Short mmCIF file of N, CA and C in Angstrom, two decimals:
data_model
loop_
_atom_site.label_atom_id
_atom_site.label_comp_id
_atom_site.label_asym_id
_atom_site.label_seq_id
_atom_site.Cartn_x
_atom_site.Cartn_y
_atom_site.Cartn_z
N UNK A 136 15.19 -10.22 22.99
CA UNK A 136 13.78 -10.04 22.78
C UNK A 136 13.51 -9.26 21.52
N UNK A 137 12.37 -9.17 21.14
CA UNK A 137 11.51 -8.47 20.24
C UNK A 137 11.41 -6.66 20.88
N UNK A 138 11.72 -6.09 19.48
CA UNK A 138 10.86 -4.60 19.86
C UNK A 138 10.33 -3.70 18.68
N UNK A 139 9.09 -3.74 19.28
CA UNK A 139 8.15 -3.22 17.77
C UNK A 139 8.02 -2.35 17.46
N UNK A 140 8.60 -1.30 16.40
CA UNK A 140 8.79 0.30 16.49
C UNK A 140 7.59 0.52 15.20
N UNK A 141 6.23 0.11 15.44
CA UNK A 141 5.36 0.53 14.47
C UNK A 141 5.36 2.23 14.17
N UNK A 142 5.60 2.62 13.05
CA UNK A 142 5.25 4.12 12.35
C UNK A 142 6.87 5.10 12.69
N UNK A 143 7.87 3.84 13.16
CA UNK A 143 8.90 4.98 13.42
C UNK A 143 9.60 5.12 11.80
N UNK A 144 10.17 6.45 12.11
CA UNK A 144 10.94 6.72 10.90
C UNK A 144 12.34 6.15 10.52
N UNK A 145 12.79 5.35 9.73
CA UNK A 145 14.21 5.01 10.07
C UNK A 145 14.72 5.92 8.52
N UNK A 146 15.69 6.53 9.59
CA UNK A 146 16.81 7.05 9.03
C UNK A 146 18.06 6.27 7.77
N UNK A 147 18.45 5.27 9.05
CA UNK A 147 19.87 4.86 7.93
C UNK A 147 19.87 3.44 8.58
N UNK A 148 20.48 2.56 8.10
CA UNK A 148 20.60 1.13 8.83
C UNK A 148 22.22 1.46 8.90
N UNK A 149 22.71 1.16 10.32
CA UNK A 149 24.10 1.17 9.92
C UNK A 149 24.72 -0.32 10.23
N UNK A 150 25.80 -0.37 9.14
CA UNK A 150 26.14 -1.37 9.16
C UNK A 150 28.07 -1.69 10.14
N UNK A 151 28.22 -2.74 10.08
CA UNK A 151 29.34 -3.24 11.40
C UNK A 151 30.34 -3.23 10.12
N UNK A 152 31.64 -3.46 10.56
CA UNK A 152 32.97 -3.58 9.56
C UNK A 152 32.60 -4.66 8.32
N UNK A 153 31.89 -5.32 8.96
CA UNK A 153 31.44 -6.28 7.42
C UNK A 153 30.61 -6.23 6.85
N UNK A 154 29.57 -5.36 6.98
CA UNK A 154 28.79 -4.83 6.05
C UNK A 154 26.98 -4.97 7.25
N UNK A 155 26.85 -6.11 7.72
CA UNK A 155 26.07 -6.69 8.63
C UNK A 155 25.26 -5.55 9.53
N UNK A 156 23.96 -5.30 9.84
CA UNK A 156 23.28 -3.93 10.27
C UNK A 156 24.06 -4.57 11.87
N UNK A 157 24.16 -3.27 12.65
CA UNK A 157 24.52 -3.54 13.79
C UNK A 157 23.70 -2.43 14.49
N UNK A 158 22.85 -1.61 13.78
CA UNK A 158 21.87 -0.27 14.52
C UNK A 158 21.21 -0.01 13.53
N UNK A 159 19.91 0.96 13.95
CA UNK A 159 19.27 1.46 13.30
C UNK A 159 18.66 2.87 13.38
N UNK A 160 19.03 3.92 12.96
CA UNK A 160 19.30 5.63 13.15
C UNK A 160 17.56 5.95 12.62
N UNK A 161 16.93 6.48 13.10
CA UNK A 161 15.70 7.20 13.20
C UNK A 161 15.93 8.68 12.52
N UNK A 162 14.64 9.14 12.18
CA UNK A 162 15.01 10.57 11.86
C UNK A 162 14.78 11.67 13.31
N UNK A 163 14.56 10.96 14.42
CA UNK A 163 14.38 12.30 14.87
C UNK A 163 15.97 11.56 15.62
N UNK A 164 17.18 11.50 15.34
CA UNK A 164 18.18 11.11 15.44
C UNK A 164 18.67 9.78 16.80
N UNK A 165 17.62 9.38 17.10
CA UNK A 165 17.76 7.86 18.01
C UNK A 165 18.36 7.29 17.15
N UNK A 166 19.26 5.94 18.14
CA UNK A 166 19.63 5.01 17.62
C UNK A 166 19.23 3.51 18.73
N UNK A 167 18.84 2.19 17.93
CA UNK A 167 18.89 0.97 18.66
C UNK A 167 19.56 0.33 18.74
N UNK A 168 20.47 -0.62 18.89
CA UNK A 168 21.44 -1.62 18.31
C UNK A 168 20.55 -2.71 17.90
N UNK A 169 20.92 -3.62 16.86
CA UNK A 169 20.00 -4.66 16.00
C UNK A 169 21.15 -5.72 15.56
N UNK A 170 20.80 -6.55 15.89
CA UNK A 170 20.89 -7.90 15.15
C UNK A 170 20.12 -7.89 13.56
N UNK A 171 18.76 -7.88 13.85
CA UNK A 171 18.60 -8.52 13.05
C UNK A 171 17.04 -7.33 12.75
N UNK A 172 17.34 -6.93 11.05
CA UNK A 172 16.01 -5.16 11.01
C UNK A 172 14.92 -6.28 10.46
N UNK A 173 13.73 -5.88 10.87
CA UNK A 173 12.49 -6.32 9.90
C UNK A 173 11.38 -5.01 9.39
N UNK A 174 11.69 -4.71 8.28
CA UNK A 174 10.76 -3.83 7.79
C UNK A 174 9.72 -3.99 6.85
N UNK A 175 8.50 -3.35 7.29
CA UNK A 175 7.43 -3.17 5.98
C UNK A 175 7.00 -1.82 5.66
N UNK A 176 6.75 -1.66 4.37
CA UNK A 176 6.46 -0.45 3.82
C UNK A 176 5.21 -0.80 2.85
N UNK A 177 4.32 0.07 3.20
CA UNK A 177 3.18 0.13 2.70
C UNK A 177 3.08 1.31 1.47
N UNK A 178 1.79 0.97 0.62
CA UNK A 178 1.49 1.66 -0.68
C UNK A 178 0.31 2.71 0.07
N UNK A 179 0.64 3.93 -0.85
CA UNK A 179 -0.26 4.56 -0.62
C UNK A 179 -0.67 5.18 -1.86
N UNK A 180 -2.34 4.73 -2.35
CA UNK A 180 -2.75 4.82 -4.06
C UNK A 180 -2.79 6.21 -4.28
N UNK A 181 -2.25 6.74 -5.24
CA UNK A 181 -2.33 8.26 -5.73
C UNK A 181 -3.93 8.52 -6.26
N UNK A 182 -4.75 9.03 -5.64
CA UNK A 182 -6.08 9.44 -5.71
C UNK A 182 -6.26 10.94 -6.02
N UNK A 183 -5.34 11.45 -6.39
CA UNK A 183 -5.80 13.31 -6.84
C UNK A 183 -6.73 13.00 -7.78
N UNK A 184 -6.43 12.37 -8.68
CA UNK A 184 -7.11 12.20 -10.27
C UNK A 184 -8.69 12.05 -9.80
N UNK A 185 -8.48 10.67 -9.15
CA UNK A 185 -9.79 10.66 -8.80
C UNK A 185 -10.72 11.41 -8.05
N UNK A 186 -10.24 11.76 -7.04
CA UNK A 186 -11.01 12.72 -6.06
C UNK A 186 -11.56 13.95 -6.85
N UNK A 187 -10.04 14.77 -8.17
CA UNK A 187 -10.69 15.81 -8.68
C UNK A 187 -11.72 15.75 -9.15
N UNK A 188 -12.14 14.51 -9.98
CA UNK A 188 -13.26 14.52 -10.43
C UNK A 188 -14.66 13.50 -9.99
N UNK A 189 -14.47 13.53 -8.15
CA UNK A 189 -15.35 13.74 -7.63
C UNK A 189 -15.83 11.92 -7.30
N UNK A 190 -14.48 11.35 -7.34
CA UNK A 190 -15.23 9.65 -6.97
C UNK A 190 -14.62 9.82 -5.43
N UNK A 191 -15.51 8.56 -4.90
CA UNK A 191 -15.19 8.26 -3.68
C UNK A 191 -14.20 7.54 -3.22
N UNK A 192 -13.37 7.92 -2.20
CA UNK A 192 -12.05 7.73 -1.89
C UNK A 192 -11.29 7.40 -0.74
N UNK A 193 -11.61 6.37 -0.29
CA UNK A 193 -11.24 5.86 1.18
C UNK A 193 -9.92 4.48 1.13
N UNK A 194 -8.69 5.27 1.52
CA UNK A 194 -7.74 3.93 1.20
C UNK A 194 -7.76 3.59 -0.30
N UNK A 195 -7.79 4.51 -0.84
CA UNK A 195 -8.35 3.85 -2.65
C UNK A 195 -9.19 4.72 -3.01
N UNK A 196 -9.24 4.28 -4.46
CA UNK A 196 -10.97 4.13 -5.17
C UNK A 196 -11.75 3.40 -4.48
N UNK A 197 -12.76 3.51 -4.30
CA UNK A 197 -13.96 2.61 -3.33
C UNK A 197 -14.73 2.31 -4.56
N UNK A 198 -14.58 0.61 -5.07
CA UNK A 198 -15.42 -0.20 -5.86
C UNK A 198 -16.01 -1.07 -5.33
N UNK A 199 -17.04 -1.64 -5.83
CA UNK A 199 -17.64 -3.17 -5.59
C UNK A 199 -17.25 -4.20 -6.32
N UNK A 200 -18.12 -5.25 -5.77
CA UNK A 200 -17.49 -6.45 -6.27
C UNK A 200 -17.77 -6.48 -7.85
N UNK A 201 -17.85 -5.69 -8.46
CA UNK A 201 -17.76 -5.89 -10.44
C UNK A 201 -16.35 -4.78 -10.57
N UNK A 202 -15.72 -3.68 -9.59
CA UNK A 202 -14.68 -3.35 -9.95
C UNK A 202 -15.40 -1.95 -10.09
N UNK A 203 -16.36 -1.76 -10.02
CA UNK A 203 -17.03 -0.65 -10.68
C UNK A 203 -16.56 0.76 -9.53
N UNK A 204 -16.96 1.67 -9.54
CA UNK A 204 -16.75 2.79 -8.35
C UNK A 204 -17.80 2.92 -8.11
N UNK A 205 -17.98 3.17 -6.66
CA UNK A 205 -19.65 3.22 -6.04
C UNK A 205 -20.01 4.77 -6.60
N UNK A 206 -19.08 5.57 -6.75
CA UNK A 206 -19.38 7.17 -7.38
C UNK A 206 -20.27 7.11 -8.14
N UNK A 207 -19.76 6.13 -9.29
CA UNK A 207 -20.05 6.18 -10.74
C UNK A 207 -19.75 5.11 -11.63
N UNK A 208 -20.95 4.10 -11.71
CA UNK A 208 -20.79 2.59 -11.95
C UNK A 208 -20.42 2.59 -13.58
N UNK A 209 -20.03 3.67 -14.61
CA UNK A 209 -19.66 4.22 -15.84
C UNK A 209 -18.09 3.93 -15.65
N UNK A 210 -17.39 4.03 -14.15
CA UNK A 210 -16.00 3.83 -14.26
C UNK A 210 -15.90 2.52 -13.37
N UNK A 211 -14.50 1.89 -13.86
CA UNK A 211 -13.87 0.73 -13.13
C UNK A 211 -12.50 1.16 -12.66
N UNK A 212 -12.27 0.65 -11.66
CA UNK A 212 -10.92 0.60 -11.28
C UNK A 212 -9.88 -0.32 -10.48
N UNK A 213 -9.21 -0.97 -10.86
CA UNK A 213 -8.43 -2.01 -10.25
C UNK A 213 -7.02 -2.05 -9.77
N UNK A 214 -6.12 -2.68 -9.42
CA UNK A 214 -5.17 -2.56 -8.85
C UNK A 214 -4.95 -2.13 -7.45
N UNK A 215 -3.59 -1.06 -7.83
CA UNK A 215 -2.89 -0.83 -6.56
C UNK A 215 -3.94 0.75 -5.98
N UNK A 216 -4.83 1.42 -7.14
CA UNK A 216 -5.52 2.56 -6.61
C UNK A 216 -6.69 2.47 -6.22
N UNK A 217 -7.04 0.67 -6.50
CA UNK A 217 -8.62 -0.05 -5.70
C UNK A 217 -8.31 -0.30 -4.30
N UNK A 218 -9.90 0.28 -4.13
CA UNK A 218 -10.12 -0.39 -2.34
C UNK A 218 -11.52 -0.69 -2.44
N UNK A 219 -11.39 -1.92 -2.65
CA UNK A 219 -12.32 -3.19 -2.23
C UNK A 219 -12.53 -3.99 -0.91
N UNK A 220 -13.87 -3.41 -0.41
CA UNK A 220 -14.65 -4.19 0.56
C UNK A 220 -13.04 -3.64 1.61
N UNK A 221 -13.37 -2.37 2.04
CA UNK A 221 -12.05 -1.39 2.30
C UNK A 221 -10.33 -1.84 2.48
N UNK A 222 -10.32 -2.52 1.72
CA UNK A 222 -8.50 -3.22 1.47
C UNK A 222 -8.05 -2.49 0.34
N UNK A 223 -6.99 -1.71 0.08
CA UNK A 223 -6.13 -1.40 -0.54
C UNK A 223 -4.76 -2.29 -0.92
N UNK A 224 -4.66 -3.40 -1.68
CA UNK A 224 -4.56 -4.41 -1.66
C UNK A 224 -2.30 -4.20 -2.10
N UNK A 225 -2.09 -3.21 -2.99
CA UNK A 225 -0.62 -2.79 -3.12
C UNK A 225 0.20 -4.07 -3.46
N UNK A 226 -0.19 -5.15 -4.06
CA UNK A 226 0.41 -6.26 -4.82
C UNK A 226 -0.48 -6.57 -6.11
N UNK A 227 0.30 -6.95 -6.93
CA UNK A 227 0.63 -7.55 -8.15
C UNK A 227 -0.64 -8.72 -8.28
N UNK A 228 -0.29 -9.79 -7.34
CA UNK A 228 -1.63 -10.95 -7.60
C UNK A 228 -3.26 -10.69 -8.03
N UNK A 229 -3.78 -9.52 -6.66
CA UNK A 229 -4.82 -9.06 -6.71
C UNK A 229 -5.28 -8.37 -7.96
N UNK A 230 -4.13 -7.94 -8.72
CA UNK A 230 -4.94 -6.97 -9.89
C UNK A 230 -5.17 -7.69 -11.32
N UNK A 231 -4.52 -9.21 -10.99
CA UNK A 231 -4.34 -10.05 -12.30
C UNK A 231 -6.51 -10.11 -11.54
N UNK A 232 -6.65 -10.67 -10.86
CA UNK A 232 -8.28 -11.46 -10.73
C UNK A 232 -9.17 -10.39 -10.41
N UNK A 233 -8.49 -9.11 -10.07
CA UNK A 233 -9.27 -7.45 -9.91
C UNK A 233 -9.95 -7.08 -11.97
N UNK A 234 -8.91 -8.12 -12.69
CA UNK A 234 -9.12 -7.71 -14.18
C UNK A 234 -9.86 -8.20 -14.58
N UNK A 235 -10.08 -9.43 -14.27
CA UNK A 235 -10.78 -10.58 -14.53
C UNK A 235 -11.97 -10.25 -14.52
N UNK A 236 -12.44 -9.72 -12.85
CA UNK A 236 -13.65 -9.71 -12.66
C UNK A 236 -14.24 -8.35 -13.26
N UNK A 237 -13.31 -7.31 -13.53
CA UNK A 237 -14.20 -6.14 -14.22
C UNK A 237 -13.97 -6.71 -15.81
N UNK A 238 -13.31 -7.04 -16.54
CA UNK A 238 -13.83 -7.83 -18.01
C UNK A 238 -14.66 -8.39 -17.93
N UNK A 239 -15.05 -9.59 -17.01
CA UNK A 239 -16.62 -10.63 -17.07
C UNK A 239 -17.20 -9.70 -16.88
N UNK A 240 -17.49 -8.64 -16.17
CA UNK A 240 -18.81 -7.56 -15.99
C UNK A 240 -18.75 -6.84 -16.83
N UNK A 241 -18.04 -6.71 -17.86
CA UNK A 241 -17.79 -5.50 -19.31
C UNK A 241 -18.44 -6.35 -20.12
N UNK A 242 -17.90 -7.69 -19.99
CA UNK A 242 -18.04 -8.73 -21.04
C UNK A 242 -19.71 -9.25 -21.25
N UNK A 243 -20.31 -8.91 -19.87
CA UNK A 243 -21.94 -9.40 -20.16
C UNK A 243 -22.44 -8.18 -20.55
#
């Protein structure tokens, strides 16, 4: 069967004589036995900058749909430190058409 260890900490994957994970070591020192690990790791946008100087900051920069910051429609921000329509988006694709759309709104 399946077992879903959302928010646990893993320690170390250990592996069998051939290299192959055969467990998986936690930090508060558990272990599972595994076939087979599936992990995801999430981004978390570095917002000091912004917050110091007072934009709004939920999961991100909080922009609208021109990219702009609801703080202060004078700044844009895109990428991995945008949170649009509240998604913090932490890939590559989103910030190629995150550019797009704050240039066409620079651009008029």
């Amino acid at each position: 069967g399946l077992k879903f260890l959302i928010g646990a900490q893993t320690q170390a994957l250990i592996p069998d004589r051939d290299g192959r994970v055969m467990a998986v070591q936690f930090k508060d020192g558990s272990e599972i036995p595994a076939d087979l690990v599936v992990m995801a790791a999430g981004i978390r946008p570095n917002t000091a900058l912004a917050e110091k100087i007072g934009l709004h900051c939920s999961r991100g920069i909080v922009v609208n749909d021109t990219m702009q910051t609801i703080t202060d429609p004078r700044i844009y921000s895109v990428g991995e430190c945008a949170a649009h329509r509240g998604i913090a988006y932490g890939l590559v694709a989103p910030l190629f058409e995150q550019g797009k759309v704050a240039a066409t709104h620079l651009a008029q």
